[in-house]
Every structure is written in C-alpha cells, then in structure tokens.
Coordinates of C-alpha atoms (C1' of nucleotides) in Angstrom, one line a residue:
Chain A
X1 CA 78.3 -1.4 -51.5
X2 CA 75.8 -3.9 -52.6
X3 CA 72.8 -4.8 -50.9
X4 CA 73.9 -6.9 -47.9
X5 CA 73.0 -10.8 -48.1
X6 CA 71.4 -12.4 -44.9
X7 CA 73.7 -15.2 -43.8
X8 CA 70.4 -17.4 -43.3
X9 CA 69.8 -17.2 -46.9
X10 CA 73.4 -17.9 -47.7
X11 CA 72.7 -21.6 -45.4
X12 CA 69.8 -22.0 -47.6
X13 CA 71.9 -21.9 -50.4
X14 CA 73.8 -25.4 -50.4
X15 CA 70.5 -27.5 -49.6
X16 CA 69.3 -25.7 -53.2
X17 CA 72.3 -26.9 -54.8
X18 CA 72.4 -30.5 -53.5
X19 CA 68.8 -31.2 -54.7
X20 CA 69.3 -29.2 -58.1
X21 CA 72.9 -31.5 -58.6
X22 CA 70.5 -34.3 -58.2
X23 CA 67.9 -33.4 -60.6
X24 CA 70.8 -32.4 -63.1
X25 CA 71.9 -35.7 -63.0
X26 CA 68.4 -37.1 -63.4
X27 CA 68.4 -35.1 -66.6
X28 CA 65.7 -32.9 -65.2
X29 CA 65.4 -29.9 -67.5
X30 CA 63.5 -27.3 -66.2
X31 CA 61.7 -26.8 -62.4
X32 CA 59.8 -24.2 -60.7
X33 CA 60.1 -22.8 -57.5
X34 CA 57.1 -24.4 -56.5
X35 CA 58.0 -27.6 -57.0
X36 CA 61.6 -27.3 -55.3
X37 CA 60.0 -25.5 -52.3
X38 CA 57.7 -28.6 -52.2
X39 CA 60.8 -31.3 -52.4
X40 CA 62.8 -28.9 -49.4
X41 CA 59.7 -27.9 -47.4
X42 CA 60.8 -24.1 -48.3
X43 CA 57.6 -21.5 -49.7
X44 CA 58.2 -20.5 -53.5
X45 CA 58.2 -17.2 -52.8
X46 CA 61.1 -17.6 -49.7
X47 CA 63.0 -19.9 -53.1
X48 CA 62.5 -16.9 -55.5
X49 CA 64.0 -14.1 -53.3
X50 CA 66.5 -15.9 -51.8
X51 CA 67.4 -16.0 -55.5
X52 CA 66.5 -12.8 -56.4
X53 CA 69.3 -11.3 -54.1
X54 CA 72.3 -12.6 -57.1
X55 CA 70.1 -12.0 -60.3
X56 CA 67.5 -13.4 -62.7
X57 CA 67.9 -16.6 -63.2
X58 CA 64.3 -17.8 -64.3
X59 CA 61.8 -17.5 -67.2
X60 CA 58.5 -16.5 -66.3
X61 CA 55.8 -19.2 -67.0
X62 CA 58.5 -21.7 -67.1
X63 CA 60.3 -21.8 -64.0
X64 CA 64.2 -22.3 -63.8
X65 CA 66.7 -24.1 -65.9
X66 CA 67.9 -26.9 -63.5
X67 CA 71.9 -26.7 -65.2
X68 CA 71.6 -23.4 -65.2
X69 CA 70.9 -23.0 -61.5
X70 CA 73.0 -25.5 -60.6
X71 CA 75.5 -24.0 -62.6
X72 CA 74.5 -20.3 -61.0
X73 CA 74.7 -21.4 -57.2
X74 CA 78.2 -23.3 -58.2
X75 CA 79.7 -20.0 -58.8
X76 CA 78.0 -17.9 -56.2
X77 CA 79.2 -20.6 -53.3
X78 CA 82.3 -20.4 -54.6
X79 CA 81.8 -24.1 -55.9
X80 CA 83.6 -23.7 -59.1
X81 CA 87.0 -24.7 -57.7
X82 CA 88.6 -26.9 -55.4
X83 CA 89.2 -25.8 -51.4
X84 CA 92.3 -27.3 -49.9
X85 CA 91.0 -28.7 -46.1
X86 CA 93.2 -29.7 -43.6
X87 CA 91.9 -31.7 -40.6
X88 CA 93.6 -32.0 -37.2
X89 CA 92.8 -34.9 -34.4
X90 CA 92.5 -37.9 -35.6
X91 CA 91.0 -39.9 -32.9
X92 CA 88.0 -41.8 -34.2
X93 CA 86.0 -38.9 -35.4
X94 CA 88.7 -37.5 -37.2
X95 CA 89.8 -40.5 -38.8
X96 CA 85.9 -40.9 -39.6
X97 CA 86.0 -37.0 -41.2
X98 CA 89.0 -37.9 -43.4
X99 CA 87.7 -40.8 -44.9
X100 CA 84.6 -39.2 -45.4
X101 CA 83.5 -39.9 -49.6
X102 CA 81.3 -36.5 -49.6
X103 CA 83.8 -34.2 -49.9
X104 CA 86.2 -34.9 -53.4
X105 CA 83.4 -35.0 -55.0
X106 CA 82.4 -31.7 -54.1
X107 CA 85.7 -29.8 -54.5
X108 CA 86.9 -30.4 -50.8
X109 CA 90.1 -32.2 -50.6
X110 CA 91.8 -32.6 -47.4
X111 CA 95.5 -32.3 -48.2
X112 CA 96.6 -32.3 -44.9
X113 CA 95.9 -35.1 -41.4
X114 CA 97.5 -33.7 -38.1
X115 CA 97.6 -35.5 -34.6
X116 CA 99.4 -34.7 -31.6
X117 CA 99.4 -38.2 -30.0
X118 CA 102.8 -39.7 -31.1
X119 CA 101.4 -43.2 -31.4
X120 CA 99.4 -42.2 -34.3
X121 CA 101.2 -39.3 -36.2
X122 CA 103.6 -40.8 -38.7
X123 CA 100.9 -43.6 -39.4
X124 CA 98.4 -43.7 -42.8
X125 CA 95.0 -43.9 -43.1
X126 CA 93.6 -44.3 -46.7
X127 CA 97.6 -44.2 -47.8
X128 CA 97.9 -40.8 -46.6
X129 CA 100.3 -39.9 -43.7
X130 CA 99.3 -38.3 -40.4
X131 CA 101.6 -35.4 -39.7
X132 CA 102.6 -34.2 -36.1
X133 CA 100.4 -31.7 -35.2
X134 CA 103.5 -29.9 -34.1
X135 CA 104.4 -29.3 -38.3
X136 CA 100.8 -28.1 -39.1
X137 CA 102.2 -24.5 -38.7
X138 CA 105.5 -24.5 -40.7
X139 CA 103.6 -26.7 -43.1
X140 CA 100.5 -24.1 -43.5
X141 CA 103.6 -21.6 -44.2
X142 CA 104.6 -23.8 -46.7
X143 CA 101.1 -24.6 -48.8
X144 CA 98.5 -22.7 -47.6
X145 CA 95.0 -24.4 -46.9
X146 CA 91.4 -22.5 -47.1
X147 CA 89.8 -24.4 -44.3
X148 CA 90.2 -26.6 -41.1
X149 CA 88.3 -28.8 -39.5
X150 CA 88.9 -29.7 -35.7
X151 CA 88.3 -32.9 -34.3
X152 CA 90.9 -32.5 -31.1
X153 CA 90.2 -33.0 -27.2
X154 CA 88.0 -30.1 -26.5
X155 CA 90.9 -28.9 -23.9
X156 CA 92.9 -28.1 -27.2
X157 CA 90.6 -26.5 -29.6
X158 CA 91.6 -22.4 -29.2
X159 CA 95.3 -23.7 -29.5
X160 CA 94.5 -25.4 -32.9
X161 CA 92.8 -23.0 -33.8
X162 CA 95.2 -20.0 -33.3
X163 CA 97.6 -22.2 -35.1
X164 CA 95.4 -22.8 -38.2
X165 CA 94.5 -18.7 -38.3
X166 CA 98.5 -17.6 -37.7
X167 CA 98.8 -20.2 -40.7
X168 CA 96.2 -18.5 -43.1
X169 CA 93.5 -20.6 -43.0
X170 CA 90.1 -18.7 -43.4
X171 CA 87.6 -21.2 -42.5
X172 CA 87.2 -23.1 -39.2
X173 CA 84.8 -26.5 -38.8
X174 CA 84.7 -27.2 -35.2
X175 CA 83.8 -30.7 -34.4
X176 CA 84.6 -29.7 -30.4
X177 CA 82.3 -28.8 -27.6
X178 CA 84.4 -26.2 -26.9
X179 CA 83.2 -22.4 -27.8
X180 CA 86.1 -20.8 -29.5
X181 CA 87.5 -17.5 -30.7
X182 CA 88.5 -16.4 -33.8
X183 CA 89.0 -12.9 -35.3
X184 CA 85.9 -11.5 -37.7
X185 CA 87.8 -12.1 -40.8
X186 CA 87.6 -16.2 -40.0
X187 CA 84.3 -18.1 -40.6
X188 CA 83.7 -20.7 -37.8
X189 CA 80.7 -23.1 -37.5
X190 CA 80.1 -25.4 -34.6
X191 CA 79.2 -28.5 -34.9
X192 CA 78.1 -30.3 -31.8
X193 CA 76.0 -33.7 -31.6
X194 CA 75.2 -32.8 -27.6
X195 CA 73.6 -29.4 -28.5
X196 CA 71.0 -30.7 -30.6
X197 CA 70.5 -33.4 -28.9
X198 CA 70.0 -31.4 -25.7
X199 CA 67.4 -28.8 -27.8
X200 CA 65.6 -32.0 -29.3
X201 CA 64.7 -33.4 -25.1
X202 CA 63.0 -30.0 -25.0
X203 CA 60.8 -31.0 -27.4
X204 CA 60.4 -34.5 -26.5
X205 CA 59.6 -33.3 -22.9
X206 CA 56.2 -31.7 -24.0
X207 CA 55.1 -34.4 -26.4
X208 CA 53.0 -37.0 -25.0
X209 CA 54.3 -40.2 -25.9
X210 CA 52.0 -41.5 -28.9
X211 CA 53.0 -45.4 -28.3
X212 CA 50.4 -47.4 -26.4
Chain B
X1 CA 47.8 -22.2 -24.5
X2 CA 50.7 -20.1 -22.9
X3 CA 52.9 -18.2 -25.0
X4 CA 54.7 -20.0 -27.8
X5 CA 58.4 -19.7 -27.5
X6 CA 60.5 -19.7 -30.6
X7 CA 62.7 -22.2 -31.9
X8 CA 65.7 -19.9 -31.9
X9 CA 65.7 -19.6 -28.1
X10 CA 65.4 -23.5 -27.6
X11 CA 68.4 -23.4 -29.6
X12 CA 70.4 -21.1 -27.6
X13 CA 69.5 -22.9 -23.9
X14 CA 71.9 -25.2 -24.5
X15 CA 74.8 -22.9 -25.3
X16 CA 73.5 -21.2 -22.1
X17 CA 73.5 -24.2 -19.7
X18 CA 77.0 -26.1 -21.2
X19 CA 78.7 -22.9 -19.9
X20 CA 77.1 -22.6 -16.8
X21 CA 78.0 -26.5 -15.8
X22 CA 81.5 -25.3 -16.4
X23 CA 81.2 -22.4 -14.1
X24 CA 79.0 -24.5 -11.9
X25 CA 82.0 -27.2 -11.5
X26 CA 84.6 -24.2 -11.4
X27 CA 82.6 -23.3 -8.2
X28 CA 81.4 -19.6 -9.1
X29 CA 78.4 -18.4 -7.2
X30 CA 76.6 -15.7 -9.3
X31 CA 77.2 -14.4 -12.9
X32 CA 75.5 -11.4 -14.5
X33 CA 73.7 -11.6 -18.2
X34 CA 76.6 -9.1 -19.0
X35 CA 79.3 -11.6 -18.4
X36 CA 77.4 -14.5 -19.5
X37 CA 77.0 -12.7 -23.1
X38 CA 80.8 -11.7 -23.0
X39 CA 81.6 -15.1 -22.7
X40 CA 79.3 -16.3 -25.2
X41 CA 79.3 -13.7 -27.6
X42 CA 75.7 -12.9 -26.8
X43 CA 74.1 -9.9 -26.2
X44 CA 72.9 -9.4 -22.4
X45 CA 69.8 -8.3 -23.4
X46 CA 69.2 -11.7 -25.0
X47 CA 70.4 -13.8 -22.4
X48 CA 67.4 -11.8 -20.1
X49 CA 64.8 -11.6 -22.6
X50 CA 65.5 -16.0 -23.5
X51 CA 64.9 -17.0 -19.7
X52 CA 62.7 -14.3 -18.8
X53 CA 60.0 -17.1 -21.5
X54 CA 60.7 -19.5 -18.5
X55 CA 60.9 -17.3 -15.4
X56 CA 62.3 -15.5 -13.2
X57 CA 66.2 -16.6 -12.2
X58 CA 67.6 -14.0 -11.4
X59 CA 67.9 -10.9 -8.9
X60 CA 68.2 -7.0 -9.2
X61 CA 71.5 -6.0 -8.5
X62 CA 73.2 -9.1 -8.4
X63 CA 72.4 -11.4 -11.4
X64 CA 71.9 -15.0 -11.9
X65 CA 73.2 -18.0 -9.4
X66 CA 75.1 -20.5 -11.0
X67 CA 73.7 -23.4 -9.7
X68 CA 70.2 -22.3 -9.6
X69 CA 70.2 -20.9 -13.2
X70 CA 71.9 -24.4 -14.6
X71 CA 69.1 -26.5 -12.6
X72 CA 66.6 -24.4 -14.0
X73 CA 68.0 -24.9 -17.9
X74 CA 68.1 -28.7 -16.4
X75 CA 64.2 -28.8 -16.2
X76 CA 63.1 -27.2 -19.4
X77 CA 65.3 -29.2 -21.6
X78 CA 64.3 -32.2 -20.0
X79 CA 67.7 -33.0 -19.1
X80 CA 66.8 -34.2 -15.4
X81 CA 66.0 -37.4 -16.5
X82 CA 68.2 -40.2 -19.1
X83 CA 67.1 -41.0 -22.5
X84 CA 67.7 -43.6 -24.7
X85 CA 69.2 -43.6 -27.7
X86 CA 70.0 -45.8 -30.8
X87 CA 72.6 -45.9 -33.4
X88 CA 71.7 -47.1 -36.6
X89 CA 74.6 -47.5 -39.6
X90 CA 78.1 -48.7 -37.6
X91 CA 80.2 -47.2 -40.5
X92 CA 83.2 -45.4 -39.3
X93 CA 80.9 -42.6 -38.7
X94 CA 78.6 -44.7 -36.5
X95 CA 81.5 -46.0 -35.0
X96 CA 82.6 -42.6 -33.7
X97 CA 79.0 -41.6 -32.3
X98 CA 78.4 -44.8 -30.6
X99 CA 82.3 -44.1 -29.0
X100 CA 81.8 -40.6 -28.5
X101 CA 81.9 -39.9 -24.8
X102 CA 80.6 -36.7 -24.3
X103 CA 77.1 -38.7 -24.5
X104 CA 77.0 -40.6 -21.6
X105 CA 77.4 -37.5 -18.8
X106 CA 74.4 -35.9 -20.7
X107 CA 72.2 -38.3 -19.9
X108 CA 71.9 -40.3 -23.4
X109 CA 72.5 -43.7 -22.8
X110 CA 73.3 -45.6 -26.4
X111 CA 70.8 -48.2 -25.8
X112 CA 71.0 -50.2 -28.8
X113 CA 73.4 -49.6 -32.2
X114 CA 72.5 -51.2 -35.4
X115 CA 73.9 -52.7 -39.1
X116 CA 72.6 -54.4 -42.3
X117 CA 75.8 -55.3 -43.3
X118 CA 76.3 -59.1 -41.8
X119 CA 79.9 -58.1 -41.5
X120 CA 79.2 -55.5 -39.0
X121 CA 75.8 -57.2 -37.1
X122 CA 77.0 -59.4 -34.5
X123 CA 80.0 -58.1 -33.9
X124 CA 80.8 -55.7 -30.9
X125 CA 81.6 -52.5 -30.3
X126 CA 82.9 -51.3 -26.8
X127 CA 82.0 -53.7 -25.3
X128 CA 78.2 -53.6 -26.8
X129 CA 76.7 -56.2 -29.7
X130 CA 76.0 -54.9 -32.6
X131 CA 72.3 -56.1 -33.6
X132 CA 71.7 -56.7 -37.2
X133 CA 69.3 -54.2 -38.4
X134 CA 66.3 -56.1 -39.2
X135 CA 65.8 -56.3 -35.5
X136 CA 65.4 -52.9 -34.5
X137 CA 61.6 -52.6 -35.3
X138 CA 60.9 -54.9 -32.7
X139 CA 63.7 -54.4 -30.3
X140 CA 61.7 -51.1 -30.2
X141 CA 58.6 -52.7 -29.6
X142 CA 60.2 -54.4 -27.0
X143 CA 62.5 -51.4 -25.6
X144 CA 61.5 -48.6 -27.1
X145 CA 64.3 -45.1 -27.4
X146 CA 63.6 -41.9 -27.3
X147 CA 66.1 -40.7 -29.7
X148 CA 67.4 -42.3 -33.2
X149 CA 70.8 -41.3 -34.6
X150 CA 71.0 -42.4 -38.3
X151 CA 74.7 -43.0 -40.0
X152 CA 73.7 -44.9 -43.2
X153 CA 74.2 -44.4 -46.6
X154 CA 72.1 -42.1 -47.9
X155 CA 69.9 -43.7 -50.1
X156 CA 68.8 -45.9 -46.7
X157 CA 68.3 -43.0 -44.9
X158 CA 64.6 -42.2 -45.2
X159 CA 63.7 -46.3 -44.6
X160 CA 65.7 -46.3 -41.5
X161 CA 64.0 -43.2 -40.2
X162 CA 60.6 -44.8 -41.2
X163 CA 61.0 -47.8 -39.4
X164 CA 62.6 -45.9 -36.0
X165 CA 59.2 -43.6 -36.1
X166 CA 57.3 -46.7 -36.8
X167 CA 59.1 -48.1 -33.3
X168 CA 58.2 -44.8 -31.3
X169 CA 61.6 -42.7 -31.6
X170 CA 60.3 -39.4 -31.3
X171 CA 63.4 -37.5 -32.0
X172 CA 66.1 -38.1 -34.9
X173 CA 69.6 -36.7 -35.6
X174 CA 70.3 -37.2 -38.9
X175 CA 74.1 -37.6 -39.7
X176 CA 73.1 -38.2 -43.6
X177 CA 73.4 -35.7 -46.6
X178 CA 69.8 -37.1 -47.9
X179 CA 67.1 -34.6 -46.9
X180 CA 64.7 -37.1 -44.9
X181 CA 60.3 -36.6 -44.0
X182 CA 58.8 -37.3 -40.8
X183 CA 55.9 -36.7 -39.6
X184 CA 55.2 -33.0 -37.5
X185 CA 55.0 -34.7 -34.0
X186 CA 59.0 -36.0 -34.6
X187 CA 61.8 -33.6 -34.3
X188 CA 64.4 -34.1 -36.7
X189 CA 68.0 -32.4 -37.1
X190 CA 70.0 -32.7 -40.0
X191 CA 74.2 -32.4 -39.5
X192 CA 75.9 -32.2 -42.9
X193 CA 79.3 -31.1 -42.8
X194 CA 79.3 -30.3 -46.7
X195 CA 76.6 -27.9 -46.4
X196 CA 78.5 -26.5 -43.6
X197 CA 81.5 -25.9 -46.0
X198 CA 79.1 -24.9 -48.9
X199 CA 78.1 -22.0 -47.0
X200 CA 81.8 -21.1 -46.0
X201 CA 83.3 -21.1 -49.2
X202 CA 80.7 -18.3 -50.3
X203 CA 82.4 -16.5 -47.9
X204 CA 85.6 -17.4 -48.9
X205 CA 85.0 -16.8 -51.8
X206 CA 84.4 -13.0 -51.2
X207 CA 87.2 -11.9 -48.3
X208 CA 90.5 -11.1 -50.0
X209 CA 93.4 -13.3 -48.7
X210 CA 95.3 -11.9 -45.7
X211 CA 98.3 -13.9 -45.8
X212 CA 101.2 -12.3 -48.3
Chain C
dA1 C1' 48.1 -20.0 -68.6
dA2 C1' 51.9 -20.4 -65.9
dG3 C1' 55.4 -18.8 -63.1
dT4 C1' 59.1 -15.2 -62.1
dG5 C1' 60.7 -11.1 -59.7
dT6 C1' 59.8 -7.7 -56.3
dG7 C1' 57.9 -3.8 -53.6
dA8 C1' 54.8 -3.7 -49.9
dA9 C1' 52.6 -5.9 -45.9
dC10 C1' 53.5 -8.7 -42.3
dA11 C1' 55.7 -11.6 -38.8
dA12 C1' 59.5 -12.8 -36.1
dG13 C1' 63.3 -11.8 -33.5
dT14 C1' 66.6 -8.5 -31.3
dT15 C1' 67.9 -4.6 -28.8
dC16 C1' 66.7 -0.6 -26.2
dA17 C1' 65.7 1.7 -22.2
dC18 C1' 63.9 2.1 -18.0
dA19 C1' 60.9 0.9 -13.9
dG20 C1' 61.5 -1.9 -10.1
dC21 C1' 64.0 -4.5 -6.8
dC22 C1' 68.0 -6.1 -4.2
Chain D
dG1 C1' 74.6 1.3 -7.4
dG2 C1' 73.9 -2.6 -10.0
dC3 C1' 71.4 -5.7 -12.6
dT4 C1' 67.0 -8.0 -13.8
dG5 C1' 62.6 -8.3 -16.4
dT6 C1' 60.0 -6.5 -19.9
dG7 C1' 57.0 -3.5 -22.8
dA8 C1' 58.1 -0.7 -26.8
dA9 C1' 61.0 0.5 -30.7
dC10 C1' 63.5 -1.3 -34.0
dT11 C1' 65.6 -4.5 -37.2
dT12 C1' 65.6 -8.5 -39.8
dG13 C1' 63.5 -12.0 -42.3
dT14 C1' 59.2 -14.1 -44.6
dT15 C1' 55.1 -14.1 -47.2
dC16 C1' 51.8 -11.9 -50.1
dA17 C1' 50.1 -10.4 -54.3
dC18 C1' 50.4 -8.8 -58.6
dA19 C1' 52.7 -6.5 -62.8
dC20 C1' 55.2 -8.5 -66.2
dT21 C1' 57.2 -12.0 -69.3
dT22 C1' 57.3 -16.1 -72.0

DNA sequence: AAGTGTGAACAAGTTCACAGCC
DNA sequence: GGCTGTGAACTTGTTCACACTT
C-alpha cells in the first residue's frame, strides 16, 4: 500500500490547478512555489509537500514548469477525461446548475436532467429534455453516469440518492440541506449556502462594526 | 484573551444546531452526545469536547436538552437576531439564491439584490426591484448589510467584493470560481462546485467500478 | 544564487479514558 | 448506571530548515 494521501490536501489540489490553467494560458512558463503560495494565500512549503506526496515535479533553483504541473495535477485528479454528470431537481437551482458554463469546459458534462414535478419533466432547457425522475433508474442501467448532483426538495434527497447509488453512480453533489447516507465506496460533499452563512454570523457576532 | 477556539469547530455548530431544530420541532426532550454523533456521523467525544469551548449544556447521566442545547448554539452563532443580506449578479444563479427559501427562517433577510446589466436592473424579482448595480455603494451607506453574496462573472468578482467592503459588509459568500482578497477583519467563503467535482474525480479516479 | 524535496520539529485537532455528577 | 466534561495521549497536518540540484 502506498502512503495514504490526506483528503485535505486532495481539496487543495483543484485550487492549484485552476490558477496554474490560468497562468498556462497566460503563457507563463515557469513558477515557484513561493510565488503560487503568494497568489492562493497557501505557505511554499505546505505547496511543495502537498506535491511531494505524487512525485518530483520541480527543478531546483527554478521552480516548476507551469504546463507541466498543470499537465501533472490533470492526471492525478483524474482530469484527463471527461465525467458523465447527471443532475436531478430542476427547480430554479437545478435549472441554474445545468446551465452552468464551468463545467464542459472542464470535462463535466451533464448528460442527463431529471425532475419529478410533471409540469416540468418532458420540457427543455438549453435544448436538452428533462426526463421523469421516475426513468433516472432504468436510464442509469442503461448509460451509466460517474456523478450526481442533487438539487431536489430536501424531503427527497436519501430517495434520490439511493436511486443514483443502485444506478452506479460513484459521486454525489448535494445541493440539499438534508444530511444523507451513502455507503463508504460513494463520495458525497454537501453543499449548503445556510451553513456557512450560519458559521460566518459567528464571526460577525464578535467583530465590532468598523463603520461610523 | 480567553481561549481561542478553532475554525473547525465553528464549522461544525451549525451541523449541530440544524439537527437539533429538527428534533426540537419533532418535540424530543433530551438527546445524548452518543446519539447526536450517530445521527451525524460524528464522534461523541467531539460533539462533548466542541461545546464543552462554550459551556456546560449538559448533565451527567442524562445528556443534553433539546431546546436548551439549540438556544445555546442560537447565541454563539449569533443567530438570535436577523441580518441583512445582499445579492449582487441576478444571473440564473443569483436568481436562485435571492428565491431560495431556506434563507428567510434563518434569519437572513435579502435586503437588497443587484445587476449591471440594464436588462436585469429595474426589473423585479419576487416581488422585489432589482437595483442597478451602480447603486449599491450608497444604498450601503444609506442601509448598510451585514452579509454580501456575490453571483457575477468572474472577472467582476473581486470589484464587487471591493465595493461591498467599502459599504461595510463584513461577511461575503462567494458563489464565483475567481479566488477573491479582503481584508482580515471580513470573512469570506468561497462555494465552487467544480472544485468540489475536481476533488471527487481523484477519487473516482482510483475506486474500481462496482457495477458489472 | 535560487528553489526544490523532505525528514524532523512543531502545532492543531481528535479520541481516549476516567473522575465526577445526576 | 449512565453520560458529561476534560486533561492527557495520540493522531493528523503544517511549517521549518537544510542538504541537494540546477
């Protein structure tokens, strides 16, 4: 067994990548891990051995090759392919999730729009049809998708996402208050305006206001 | 200067307290940090050693009240009182925040929601104008907010967050992939759903596929 | 000279385990 | 008897500092 990875440098990961794709497409050639910890507000050092877990990837004296980099994290994220995403509820924010421009262009397309509300499934948004949620099963059978993202009435989310594990999908974005289950072999992040919100008032309960 | 409590435990209150409400509205009387972890897939331990920063809630041999324990997380998040909010960039995505309901019976009140486009400014939304954004520097002189949610486009981002510190907004959720600066006295969260993914697919990437 | 890669030192966060109280 | 609150032990994660490479 390799040397296990902390999932906390695995987050870091993508917030590397997204600044190095940017200075790739700058042209930038080279950087050090000085100057990207100073761009992310990340130490050097905590850049270098987050790296240092998958290999050798810089020069010494010179820092790292940008493309290369970019390249390297590509293929340790598993960025070096596309990831079939299926999303299910399409009220407003899941009608705001599929048309979201961020994801083609980094290798997520969402081949698949469920809803349960018979008013909307059967409709199109972005000339794509919104199946009844009550197909997303038979249709996971039928073409498998790596991840799901769930934008439902809280009171449904566990159901959805049973359905979505029994269909094979590995990866679970929850857009829903609700807490849910899966089994150890599915990732699941939450993703819940409210909670941060609710950890930021701690904060802004201690500060003294600065205005006059 | 009393003891400094970490940012990780902040983090965790709010899980804490959106469970008890439930069990507060579901009527039970007294839970134990055992069943409070099971539920939340927390260790017991933890649950004692996060509030015992705050206080002591509960009592040998029986565990915590309900109602007590959820008024308690109440005060230190500073949730006993209602703060204002503002939403800046009406895009779709703006348009499902400013919608969102789960806002309102938190105590963030939408106070104001914003949009360069002249398209967008002037119209309404809910019931609620939406003010062009040239305004909302001195609509926040004039009625300052507490909290600033920014949906732009990225490249706008960091000028939008500049302008709401500049108008007193002490705290900023930042719905944008662009990675923004503010100064230390402003809290500032960052939800990117691609980063979210990013992290997955490593993941993904490495577990075998269950399905035949 | 500059900057990586990394063991070692340190810091932070979690879990243990038990005294104390209900 | 059951469960909290909490120091102490442990584990995890971060930073230091320097040998080594270009």
């Amino acid at each position: 067994m390799p040397i296990e990875i902390p999932d906390v440098v695995i987050d870091r990961l993508p917030l590397y990548y997204r600044l190095l794709t940017r200075l790739e497409a700058e042209g930038r050639g080279v950087i050090s891990s000085h100057e990207l910890g100073g761009e992310l507000g990340v130490t050097p050092a905590q850049i270098r051995k987050d790296l240092s877990y998958f290999g050798r990837f810089g020069k010494q004296g010179r820092g790292y090759s940008v493309q290369r980099l970019a390249q390297e994290l590509r293929l340790i994220l598993g960025l070096n392919r596309r990831w079939r995403v299926v999303v299910v509820g399409i009220g407003r924010l899941g009608r705001a999730i599929s048309s979201y421009p961020g994801f083609e262009g980094q290798g997520f397309d969402i081949v698949g729009r469920y809803d349960a509300n018979p008013a909307v499934a059967g409709t199109s948004i972005d000339g794509q049809e919104i199946r009844d949620a009550r197909h997303l099963e038979a249709d996971l059978s039928a073409a498998p998708a790596d991840i799901g993202i769930v934008a439902v009435p809280a009171e449904y989310a566990q159901d959805v996402v049973d359905t979505l594990v029994r269909g094979g999908v590995r990866a679970i974005l929850n857009y829903t208050p609700a807490r849910v289950q899966v089994t150890a072999n599915v990732e699941l992040k939450h993703i819940n305006p409210v909670v941060f919100l609710q950890s930021m008032t701690y904060h802004l309960k201690l500060t003294a206001r600065s205005r006059a």
